[in-house]
Coordinates of C-alpha atoms and ligand atoms in Angstrom, one line a residue:
X570 CA 57.1 36.4 267.1
X571 CA 54.4 39.0 267.1
X572 CA 54.5 41.1 270.2
X573 CA 50.8 41.7 270.2
X574 CA 48.9 39.0 272.0
X575 CA 45.5 40.1 270.7
X576 CA 46.4 39.3 267.2
X577 CA 44.2 36.7 265.5
X578 CA 46.2 33.8 264.3
X579 CA 46.0 32.8 260.7
X580 CA 48.2 30.9 258.2
X581 CA 49.9 34.1 257.0
X582 CA 50.9 35.1 260.5
X583 CA 52.1 31.6 261.1
X584 CA 54.4 31.9 258.0
X585 CA 55.6 35.3 259.2
X586 CA 56.2 33.9 262.7
X587 CA 58.4 31.2 261.2
X588 CA 60.3 33.8 259.1
X589 CA 60.8 35.9 262.2
X590 CA 62.3 32.9 264.0
X591 CA 64.7 32.0 261.2
X592 CA 65.5 35.6 260.5
X593 CA 64.6 35.1 256.8
X594 CA 64.1 38.7 256.0
X595 CA 66.3 40.1 258.7
X596 CA 63.3 40.3 261.0
X597 CA 61.6 42.9 258.8
X598 CA 58.0 42.8 257.7
X599 CA 57.2 45.0 254.7
X600 CA 53.8 44.5 252.9
X601 CA 52.0 46.5 250.3
X602 CA 48.5 47.1 249.1
X603 CA 48.7 47.4 245.3
X604 CA 45.4 48.5 243.7
X605 CA 45.2 49.2 240.0
X606 CA 43.8 52.8 239.7
X607 CA 41.0 51.8 237.3
X608 CA 38.1 52.3 239.7
X609 CA 37.0 52.9 243.3
X610 CA 37.9 50.4 246.0
X611 CA 35.2 48.1 247.2
X612 CA 34.5 45.9 250.3
X613 CA 36.6 43.1 248.9
X614 CA 39.7 45.4 248.7
X615 CA 39.1 46.3 252.3
X616 CA 39.9 42.7 253.2
X617 CA 43.3 43.1 251.5
X618 CA 43.9 46.5 253.0
X619 CA 43.1 45.3 256.5
X620 CA 45.3 42.3 256.1
X621 CA 48.3 44.1 254.6
X622 CA 48.3 47.1 256.9
X623 CA 47.2 44.9 259.8
X624 CA 50.1 42.5 259.4
X625 CA 52.6 45.3 259.1
X626 CA 51.3 47.0 262.2
X627 CA 51.3 43.8 264.2
X628 CA 54.9 43.1 263.5
X629 CA 56.2 46.7 263.8
X630 CA 56.7 46.6 260.1
X631 CA 55.6 48.9 257.3
X632 CA 53.0 48.8 254.5
X633 CA 53.2 50.7 251.2
X634 CA 50.4 51.9 249.1
X635 CA 51.4 51.1 245.5
X636 CA 49.4 52.2 242.6
X637 CA 49.7 49.4 240.1
X638 CA 49.7 51.7 237.0
X639 CA 51.3 49.4 234.4
X640 CA 48.2 49.6 232.2
X641 CA 48.1 53.1 230.7
X642 CA 44.6 53.2 229.1
X643 CA 42.5 52.4 232.1
X644 CA 43.8 54.8 234.7
X645 CA 42.4 58.0 235.9
X646 CA 43.7 60.5 238.5
X647 CA 40.2 60.6 240.1
X648 CA 40.6 57.0 241.0
X649 CA 44.1 57.6 242.5
X650 CA 42.6 60.3 244.8
X651 CA 39.7 58.1 245.7
X652 CA 42.0 55.2 246.6
X653 CA 44.1 57.3 248.9
X654 CA 41.0 58.8 250.6
X655 CA 39.5 55.3 251.1
X656 CA 42.6 53.7 252.6
X657 CA 42.9 56.6 255.1
X658 CA 39.2 56.5 255.9
X659 CA 39.6 52.8 256.8
X660 CA 42.1 54.0 259.3
X661 CA 45.4 53.2 257.7
X662 CA 48.4 55.3 256.7
X663 CA 51.0 54.1 254.3
X664 CA 54.7 54.3 255.0
X665 CA 55.4 55.1 251.3
X666 CA 53.2 55.9 248.3
X667 CA 54.6 54.4 245.2
X668 CA 53.6 53.7 241.6
X669 CA 54.7 50.7 239.5
X670 CA 55.5 53.4 237.0
X671 CA 58.2 54.7 239.4
X672 CA 60.1 51.5 238.4
X673 CA 59.7 51.6 234.6
X674 CA 63.4 52.3 234.1
X675 CA 64.5 49.5 236.5
X676 CA 62.0 47.1 234.9
X677 CA 63.4 47.9 231.5
X678 CA 67.0 47.3 232.6
X679 CA 65.9 44.0 234.1
X680 CA 64.5 43.1 230.6
X681 CA 67.8 44.0 229.0
X682 CA 69.5 41.7 231.5
X683 CA 67.2 38.8 230.8
X684 CA 67.8 39.3 227.0
X685 CA 71.5 39.5 227.6
X686 CA 71.4 36.2 229.6
X687 CA 69.4 34.5 226.8
X688 CA 66.3 34.4 229.0
X689 CA 64.0 36.6 226.9
X690 CA 63.4 37.2 223.2
X691 CA 61.5 39.5 220.9
X692 CA 58.6 37.7 219.3
X693 CA 56.7 38.8 216.1
X694 CA 53.7 36.5 216.5
X695 CA 50.4 38.2 216.6
X696 CA 48.1 37.8 219.6
X697 CA 46.1 35.2 217.7
X698 CA 49.2 33.3 216.8
X699 CA 50.5 33.4 220.3
X700 CA 47.3 31.9 221.5
X701 CA 47.5 29.2 218.8
X702 CA 51.1 28.3 219.8
X703 CA 50.4 28.3 223.5
X704 CA 48.7 24.9 223.6
X705 CA 46.0 23.9 226.1
X706 CA 45.8 22.5 229.6
X707 CA 46.2 19.0 228.1
X708 CA 48.5 19.8 225.1
X709 CA 52.0 21.3 225.3
X710 CA 52.6 24.5 223.4
X711 CA 55.0 25.0 220.4
X712 CA 58.1 27.2 220.3
X713 CA 57.7 30.5 218.6
X714 CA 59.6 30.7 215.3
X715 CA 61.3 33.8 216.7
X716 CA 62.5 32.0 219.9
X717 CA 66.1 31.4 218.6
X718 CA 66.9 34.9 217.6
X719 CA 70.4 35.9 218.7
X720 CA 71.0 37.9 221.8
X721 CA 72.3 40.7 219.7
X722 CA 69.2 40.8 217.5
X723 CA 66.9 40.6 220.5
X724 CA 68.8 43.5 222.2
X725 CA 68.6 45.6 219.0
X726 CA 64.9 44.9 218.5
X727 CA 63.9 45.5 222.1
X728 CA 65.8 48.8 222.1
X729 CA 64.0 49.8 218.9
X730 CA 60.6 48.8 220.5
X731 CA 61.5 51.1 223.4
X732 CA 62.4 53.8 220.9
X733 CA 58.9 53.6 219.4
X734 CA 59.9 52.2 216.0
X735 CA 57.1 49.6 215.8
X736 CA 53.4 49.9 215.9
X737 CA 51.1 48.6 218.7
X738 CA 50.9 44.8 218.8
X739 CA 53.8 44.3 216.2
X740 CA 56.1 42.7 218.7
X741 CA 56.3 41.5 222.3
X742 CA 59.2 40.7 224.6
X743 CA 58.7 37.1 225.9
X744 CA 60.4 35.2 228.6
X745 CA 62.2 32.0 227.4
X746 CA 61.0 29.4 229.8
X747 CA 59.2 26.2 228.7
X748 CA 56.5 25.8 226.1
X749 CA 55.7 22.3 227.4
X750 CA 55.3 23.4 231.0
X751 CA 52.2 22.0 232.7
X752 CA 51.7 25.6 234.0
X753 CA 50.6 27.7 231.1
X754 CA 51.9 30.8 232.8
X755 CA 55.4 29.5 232.2
X756 CA 54.9 28.9 228.4
X757 CA 57.1 31.8 227.3
X758 CA 54.9 34.5 228.8
X759 CA 54.9 38.1 227.5
X760 CA 57.0 40.5 229.6
X761 CA 56.4 43.7 227.5
X762 CA 53.9 44.9 224.9
X763 CA 53.9 47.9 222.6
X764 CA 51.3 50.4 223.5
X765 CA 51.6 54.0 222.3
X766 CA 49.3 55.5 224.9
X767 CA 49.9 58.4 227.2
X768 CA 50.5 57.4 230.8
X769 CA 49.2 59.4 233.7
X770 CA 52.6 59.5 235.4
X771 CA 55.1 59.0 232.7
X772 CA 53.3 60.8 229.8
X773 CA 54.7 59.7 226.4
X774 CA 58.1 58.6 227.7
X775 CA 57.3 54.9 227.2
X776 CA 55.8 53.3 224.0
X777 CA 56.2 49.9 225.7
X778 CA 54.6 48.7 229.0
X779 CA 55.6 45.7 231.2
X780 CA 53.1 43.0 231.8
X781 CA 51.5 42.7 235.3
X782 CA 53.3 39.5 236.5
X783 CA 56.7 40.7 235.4
X784 CA 56.3 44.2 236.8
X785 CA 54.7 43.1 240.0
X786 CA 57.5 40.9 241.3
X787 CA 60.2 43.5 240.4
X788 CA 58.1 46.2 242.1
X789 CA 57.9 44.1 245.2
X790 CA 61.6 43.3 245.3
X791 CA 62.8 46.9 244.8
X792 CA 60.5 48.1 247.5
X793 CA 61.9 45.6 249.9
X794 CA 58.6 43.9 250.3
X795 CA 59.0 40.8 252.4
X796 CA 55.6 39.2 252.2
X797 CA 53.6 39.8 249.0
X798 CA 50.0 38.9 249.9
X799 CA 47.6 38.4 247.0
X800 CA 44.5 36.5 246.2
X801 CA 44.3 32.8 245.2
X802 CA 44.0 33.4 241.4
X803 CA 47.7 34.3 241.5
X804 CA 48.8 30.9 242.9
X805 CA 49.5 29.6 239.4
X806 CA 51.5 32.8 238.7
X807 CA 53.8 32.3 241.6
X808 CA 56.3 30.1 239.7
X809 CA 56.6 33.0 237.2
X810 CA 57.0 35.5 240.0
X811 CA 59.8 33.4 241.5
X812 CA 61.4 32.6 238.1
X813 CA 61.7 36.3 237.1
X814 CA 63.3 37.3 240.4
X815 CA 65.6 34.3 240.4
X816 CA 66.8 35.1 236.9
X817 CA 67.2 38.8 237.4
X818 CA 68.9 38.4 240.8
X819 CA 68.4 42.0 241.9
X820 CA 70.3 41.7 245.2
X821 CA 73.5 40.9 243.3
X822 CA 73.0 43.5 240.5
X823 CA 72.9 46.9 242.1
X824 CA 73.4 48.5 238.6
X825 CA 69.8 47.5 237.8
X826 CA 68.3 49.6 240.7
X827 CA 70.7 52.5 240.3
X828 CA 67.9 54.7 238.8
X829 CA 66.1 54.4 242.1
X830 CA 69.1 55.5 244.0
X831 CA 69.4 58.4 241.7
X832 CA 65.8 59.3 242.2
X833 CA 66.1 59.1 246.0
X834 CA 63.8 56.0 246.1
X835 CA 66.3 53.6 247.3
X836 CA 65.1 50.8 249.6
X837 CA 66.9 47.5 250.5
X838 CA 66.1 45.0 247.7
X839 CA 64.4 41.9 249.1
X840 CA 63.5 38.5 247.8
X841 CA 59.8 38.7 248.5
X842 CA 57.6 35.7 249.2
X843 CA 54.2 35.6 247.5
X844 CA 51.5 34.2 249.7
X845 CA 47.9 33.7 248.4
X846 CA 44.7 33.9 250.4
X847 CA 41.1 33.5 249.5
X848 CA 39.2 36.6 248.1
X849 CA 36.5 38.0 250.4
X850 CA 33.1 37.6 248.9
X851 CA 29.8 38.9 250.1
X852 CA 26.4 37.8 249.0
X853 CA 23.8 40.2 247.5
X854 CA 26.7 42.2 246.0
X855 CA 29.3 42.2 243.2
X856 CA 32.9 43.0 244.0
X857 CA 34.5 43.7 240.7
X858 CA 35.6 47.1 239.7
X859 CA 34.7 46.4 236.1
X860 CA 31.1 45.5 237.0
X861 CA 30.8 48.4 239.4
X862 CA 32.1 50.7 236.7
X863 CA 29.4 49.5 234.4
X864 CA 26.7 50.3 237.0
X865 CA 28.1 53.8 237.2
X866 CA 28.5 54.3 233.5
X867 CA 25.1 53.1 232.6
X868 CA 23.4 55.2 235.3
X869 CA 22.0 52.2 237.2
X870 CA 23.3 53.9 240.3
X871 CA 24.1 57.6 241.1
X872 CA 27.9 57.3 240.9
X873 CA 30.7 55.4 242.7
X874 CA 29.6 56.8 246.0
X875 CA 25.9 55.9 245.7
X876 CA 25.0 54.7 249.2
X877 CA 23.9 51.4 247.7
X878 CA 27.2 50.7 246.2
X879 CA 29.6 48.2 247.8
X880 CA 32.4 50.6 247.2
X881 CA 34.2 52.1 250.3
X882 CA 33.0 55.5 249.1
X883 CA 29.5 54.1 248.9
X884 CA 29.4 52.4 252.3
X885 CA 31.0 55.5 253.9
X886 CA 28.3 57.7 252.5
X887 CA 25.8 55.1 253.6
X888 CA 27.1 55.6 257.1
X889 CA 28.9 52.4 257.8
X890 CA 31.7 53.1 260.3
X891 CA 35.2 52.2 259.2
X892 CA 35.6 50.2 262.4
X893 CA 32.7 48.0 261.4
X894 CA 34.4 47.1 258.2
X895 CA 37.7 46.4 259.9
X896 CA 35.9 44.3 262.5
X897 CA 34.0 42.4 259.8
X898 CA 37.1 41.3 258.0
X899 CA 38.8 40.5 261.3
X900 CA 35.9 38.2 262.1
X901 CA 35.8 36.7 258.7
X902 CA 39.4 35.6 259.0
X903 CA 42.0 34.9 256.4
X904 CA 42.5 31.5 254.8
X905 CA 42.8 29.6 251.5
X906 CA 39.2 28.5 251.8
X907 CA 37.0 30.3 249.3
X908 CA 33.7 31.3 250.8
X909 CA 30.9 33.8 250.6
X910 CA 29.9 35.7 253.7
X911 CA 26.3 36.7 254.3
X912 CA 25.8 40.4 254.0
X913 CA 23.8 40.3 257.2
X914 CA 27.1 39.6 259.1
X915 CA 28.5 42.9 257.9
X916 CA 25.2 44.6 258.9
X917 CA 25.5 43.1 262.3
X918 CA 29.0 44.6 262.7
X919 CA 27.6 47.9 261.6
X920 CA 24.8 47.8 264.2
X921 CA 27.3 46.8 266.9
X922 CA 29.5 49.8 266.2
X923 CA 26.6 52.2 265.9
X924 CA 24.9 50.9 269.0
X925 CA 27.9 52.1 270.9
X926 CA 28.7 55.2 269.0
X927 CA 25.5 56.8 267.7
X928 CA 23.4 59.2 269.8
X929 CA 19.7 58.6 270.0
X930 CA 17.1 60.9 268.4
X931 CA 13.4 60.9 267.7
X932 CA 12.1 60.9 264.1
X933 CA 8.9 59.9 262.4
X934 CA 9.3 58.8 258.8
X935 CA 5.7 57.9 257.9
X936 CA 3.7 60.4 259.9
X937 CA 0.1 60.6 261.1
X938 CA -1.2 63.2 263.5
X939 CA -1.9 62.5 267.1
X940 CA -3.6 65.2 269.2
X941 CA -3.9 65.1 272.9
X942 CA -7.3 66.5 273.7
X943 CA -6.8 67.2 277.4
X944 CA -3.9 69.5 276.8
X945 CA -4.4 73.2 276.0
X946 CA -3.8 74.2 272.3
X947 CA -0.7 76.2 273.3
X948 CA 0.6 73.6 275.7
X949 CA 4.4 73.7 275.7
X950 CA 6.8 71.6 277.6
X951 CA 10.5 70.7 277.4
X952 CA 11.4 67.2 278.2
X953 CA 14.9 65.9 278.9
X954 CA 16.0 62.8 277.0
X955 CA 19.2 60.8 277.5
X956 CA 21.2 60.7 274.3
X957 CA 22.3 57.2 274.9
X958 CA 20.5 54.6 277.1
X959 CA 23.7 52.8 278.0
X960 CA 26.3 55.5 278.1
X961 CA 25.8 58.6 280.3
X962 CA 28.8 60.3 278.8
X963 CA 26.5 61.1 275.8
X964 CA 24.6 63.5 278.1
X965 CA 21.0 64.7 277.6
X966 CA 19.1 67.0 275.3
X967 CA 15.9 69.0 275.4
X968 CA 12.9 67.7 273.4
X969 CA 9.9 69.9 273.0
X970 CA 6.5 68.4 273.7
X971 CA 3.2 69.9 272.7
X972 CA -0.5 69.0 272.1
X973 CA -0.1 67.9 268.5
X974 CA 2.4 65.2 267.6
X975 CA 3.5 63.1 264.6
X976 CA 3.5 59.4 265.3
X977 CA 4.4 56.6 262.9
X978 CA 1.5 55.5 260.8
X979 CA 2.3 51.8 261.5
X980 CA 2.0 52.4 265.2
X981 CA -1.8 52.8 264.9
X982 CA -4.1 50.1 263.7
X983 CA -7.8 50.8 263.3
X984 CA -8.8 47.2 263.4
X985 CA -6.6 45.5 266.0
X986 CA -4.9 42.2 265.3
X987 CA -3.7 39.7 267.8
X988 CA -0.2 40.6 269.2
X989 CA -0.4 44.3 268.1
X990 CA 0.6 46.2 271.3
X991 CA 0.6 49.7 270.0
X992 CA -2.2 52.2 269.5
X993 CA -5.8 51.0 268.6
X994 CA -9.2 52.7 269.1
X995 CA -10.0 52.6 272.8
X996 CA -6.6 51.3 273.6
X997 CA -3.6 52.6 275.5
X998 CA 0.1 53.1 274.6
X999 CA 3.0 54.8 276.3
X1000 CA 4.4 57.8 274.4
X1001 CA 8.1 57.6 274.9
X1002 CA 9.2 59.9 277.8
X1003 CA 5.7 61.4 278.1
X1004 CA 3.2 59.0 279.7
X1005 CA 0.2 56.8 278.7
X1006 CA -2.3 58.0 276.1
X1007 CA -5.7 56.5 275.3
X1008 CA -7.2 56.7 271.8
X1009 CA -10.7 58.1 272.1
X1010 CA -11.5 59.0 268.5
X1011 CA -10.2 58.6 265.0
X1012 CA -10.6 61.1 262.2
X1013 CA -10.6 60.2 258.5
X1014 CA -10.0 62.1 255.3
X1015 CA -12.5 62.1 252.4
X1016 CA -11.0 58.9 251.0
X1017 CA -11.4 57.1 254.3
X1018 CA -7.8 57.1 255.4
X1019 CA -7.0 57.8 259.0
X1020 CA -5.9 61.4 259.2
X1021 CA -5.8 62.0 262.9
X1022 CA -5.9 60.1 266.1
X1023 CA -7.3 61.8 269.2
X1024 CA -6.1 60.8 272.6
X1025 CA -6.2 61.7 276.2
X1026 CA -3.0 61.8 278.3
X1027 CA -3.2 60.1 281.7
X1028 CA -1.6 62.8 284.0
X1029 CA -0.8 60.2 286.7
X1030 CA 1.3 58.2 284.3
X1031 CA 3.8 61.0 283.6
X1032 CA 7.4 60.4 284.6
X1033 CA 8.2 61.5 288.1
X1034 CA 4.6 61.1 289.3
X1035 CA 4.1 59.5 292.7
X1036 CA 2.1 56.4 293.0
X1037 CA 1.8 53.0 291.3
X1038 CA 3.5 52.8 287.9
X1039 CA 1.0 51.6 285.5
X1040 CA 2.2 49.2 282.8
X1041 CA 1.1 49.1 279.2
X1042 CA 2.5 46.8 276.6
X1043 CA 3.6 49.2 273.9
X1044 CA 5.8 52.3 273.8
X1045 CA 5.9 54.5 270.7
X1046 CA 7.9 57.4 269.6
X1047 CA 6.7 60.8 268.4
X1048 CA 7.9 64.3 267.5
X1049 CA 6.1 67.6 268.2
X1050 CA 4.4 68.8 265.0
X1051 CA 5.0 72.4 265.8
X1052 CA 8.7 72.0 266.4
X1053 CA 9.8 69.1 264.2
X1054 CA 11.9 69.7 261.1
X1055 CA 10.9 68.2 257.8
X1056 CA 13.6 66.0 256.4
X1057 CA 14.2 63.9 253.3
X1058 CA 14.8 60.3 254.4
X1059 CA 16.4 57.9 251.9
X1060 CA 15.5 54.3 252.7
X1061 CA 17.9 51.8 251.2
X1062 CA 17.5 48.1 250.5
X1063 CA 20.0 45.7 248.9
X1064 CA 21.0 46.6 245.4
X1065 CA 20.5 43.1 244.1
X1066 CA 17.5 40.9 244.5
X1067 CA 19.4 37.6 244.5
X1068 CA 22.1 36.2 246.8
X1069 CA 24.5 35.5 243.9
X1070 CA 24.1 38.3 241.3
X1071 CA 27.2 37.1 239.5
X1072 CA 25.7 33.7 238.8
X1073 CA 24.7 33.9 235.1
X1074 CA 23.8 30.2 234.7
X1075 CA 20.3 31.1 233.8
X1076 CA 21.5 33.5 231.1
X1077 CA 20.9 36.5 233.3
X1078 CA 23.7 38.7 234.5
X1079 CA 24.1 40.9 237.6
X1080 CA 22.4 43.7 235.7
X1081 CA 19.2 41.7 235.5
X1082 CA 19.1 41.3 239.2
X1083 CA 19.1 45.0 240.3
X1084 CA 16.5 45.7 243.0
X1085 CA 14.1 48.3 241.6
X1086 CA 13.1 49.2 245.1
X1087 CA 16.6 49.6 246.5
X1088 CA 16.0 53.2 247.2
X1089 CA 12.8 54.8 248.5
X1090 CA 12.7 58.5 249.3
X1091 CA 10.2 59.7 251.9
X1092 CA 9.5 62.9 253.8
X1093 CA 9.6 62.6 257.5
X1094 CA 10.0 64.7 260.6
X1095 CA 12.9 64.9 263.0
X1096 CA 13.3 66.5 266.3
X1097 CA 14.6 70.1 266.3
X1098 CA 17.9 69.2 268.0
X1099 CA 18.9 67.9 264.5
X1100 CA 18.7 71.3 263.0
X1101 CA 22.4 71.9 262.7
X1102 CA 24.2 68.6 262.3
X1103 CA 27.3 68.2 260.1
X1104 CA 27.1 66.0 257.1
X1105 CA 28.2 62.4 257.8
X1106 CA 26.9 62.3 261.4
X1107 CA 25.2 59.0 262.4
X1108 CA 22.2 58.7 264.8
X1109 CA 19.9 56.0 266.0
X1110 CA 16.3 57.1 265.3
X1111 CA 14.6 55.3 268.1
X1112 CA 12.7 52.2 267.0
X1113 CA 13.5 52.9 263.3
X1114 CA 17.2 52.2 262.7
X1115 CA 20.5 54.0 262.2
X1116 CA 20.6 57.1 260.0
X1117 CA 23.3 59.4 258.8
X1118 CA 23.2 62.9 257.3
X1119 CA 24.1 62.6 253.7
X1120 CA 27.6 63.8 252.9
X1121 CA 26.6 65.3 249.6
X1122 CA 23.1 66.6 249.9
X1123 CA 22.5 67.4 253.6
X1124 CA 22.4 71.0 254.6
X1125 CA 21.4 72.6 257.9
X1126 CA 18.1 74.0 256.5
X1127 CA 17.5 71.1 254.3
X1128 CA 18.2 67.9 256.2
X1129 CA 18.8 64.7 254.2
X1130 CA 19.2 61.4 256.1
X1131 CA 20.3 58.0 254.7
X1132 CA 19.2 54.9 256.4
X1133 CA 22.3 53.0 257.3
X1134 CA 20.7 49.9 258.6
X1135 CA 17.5 48.9 260.4
X1136 CA 17.7 48.0 264.1
X1137 CA 17.0 44.3 263.5
X1138 CA 17.8 42.0 260.6
X1139 CA 14.4 42.4 258.9
X1140 CA 15.9 41.0 255.7
X1141 CA 16.5 37.5 257.1
X1142 CA 12.9 37.5 258.4
X1143 CA 11.5 38.6 255.0
X1144 CA 13.5 36.1 253.1
X1145 CA 12.1 33.1 255.0
Ligands
ATP1236 P1 38.7 43.9 240.6 O1 38.3 42.7 239.8 O2 37.7 44.5 241.5 O3 39.4 45.0 239.7 P2 41.4 43.3 241.3 O4 41.9 42.3 242.2 O5 41.7 43.3 239.9 O6 39.8 43.4 241.6 P3 43.2 45.3 242.2 O7 43.1 46.8 242.1 O8 44.2 44.7 241.3 O9 41.7 44.7 241.9 O10 43.3 44.8 243.7 C1 44.2 45.4 244.6 C2 44.4 44.3 245.6 O11 43.2 44.0 246.3 C3 45.0 43.0 245.1 O12 46.0 42.6 245.9 C4 43.8 42.1 245.1 O13 44.2 40.8 245.2 C5 43.0 42.6 246.3 N1 41.6 42.3 246.2 C6 40.8 42.6 245.3 N2 39.5 42.1 245.5 C7 39.6 41.4 246.6 C8 38.7 40.6 247.4 N3 37.5 40.5 247.1 N4 39.2 40.1 248.6 C9 40.5 40.3 248.9 N5 41.4 41.0 248.3 C10 41.0 41.5 247.1
MG1237 MG1 43.5 43.7 239.0

């Protein structure tokens, strides 16, 4: 049993608990996260990462990071580095870093064994012909005319495929299973294809590459994986996974894994169990590397780490804490039930984390001027503000206060409406940490827009004053004009305008649903304590939301803030 009582129970942990009781894998738990390095990881992958590393951690087991690089054309070293950085950022460290390509020689030997045992054959059918022979869900397939080739001929042809004698697509190696199986994956599936493409790890050593299903089960077994956790679409592939491993029988054929021993990669071979769980889906987003890659390639976003992207690099730059993503998937749970979680649930997790971890600051992002007429022009004061209202450990900071301030344009309304408790002509409001001001005059520019609000400050309302504390309904924030730093502030909204951008029932695709207002850039003013902040530091700008210094563009003299999330779920309100 798991020794950690705080572990959330789910059906996978129940299976593992059972295996621990029966001693099925000798008490070991070894999992792996196996991304294909053909793009950046996204929020959906985080579910699998949290599950695989989480389960391993809970049972004092280990988790491997395996780059599933069986497909030579689509891989790029940039993606490999990004995957490693993202897994680490999420808070996990792999026990071993492996590549499916580390096992190419073993996988090849396994194929020779299958051929020798009469369980695989070389087929000359073209891709179109294979499709034609395969049958349908309701009709059985037909045997390939090459299915009865002799073992000797198959061995000869396969070795010549490996030697590079045949052009791409000329032949495949296929498993000999059952063309009438109700499961199409068992209708003599391809195990190897010819592809004369340079591979990022193995270079030009291999003109043939193993198919995913075949390579994956062998990779799992030679790494000693005990529980191979994958998403539901692989449920129908499980019989093939089990078939391959049963036929190859790695535990009883150490000669097959000898190349790993020679390379110092030896691990105890296991008979892994594939367990499928439901993919994590989020509304208002797409989680498919292919689609995210298209957004990047077509310039619809500014790269894989654009703060609007659901990639881990994107949400990191956006300022989402890794703990919020872990907590989100923990809360979502793991089951076989396919569901889509509301994006606002993730945002709530982000707020919860940042509420505890982000220091408070003052900033004005849509400024108008407020002048306090009963203070001298050179009035200067330093106020002390707590950095966190609920946690004294954050300490305090000095905030300069002067006669002329920036306040938020929306905190002043020339013509009051019912329920508006901020500043109106003749009305009073509290300036955060300062006291109560009364609006006595409004100045306008030549086009009739309010350019300045003149106020008087009630000296008796200042903090620390003796006497009755006067109450006013509203409190607004401010920064001193003279002291504030100008900053670029990037305000983000959802990247898609519809909850299910993948739904193309109406003939539109996710590309047609991109929100044109998903990024608005404004110039605001922030308090001077933000002058020298490292990139990637998150704050709460009081009353505005959570903001982070941009990890690419922020510099001490040229501050750039990304809005991480607003303080409240304004989206839900607007959608109603
Ligand atoms: P994509 O379509 O985005 O490329 P994929 O599943 O093909 O997704 P892989 O790189 O093969 O991407 O995925 C690595 C691992 O992450 C796999 O085990 C896969 O099942 C898992 N994974 C991918 N997307 C999700 C998701 N939305 N929820 C849970 N696990 C996921
Ligand atoms: Mg994939």
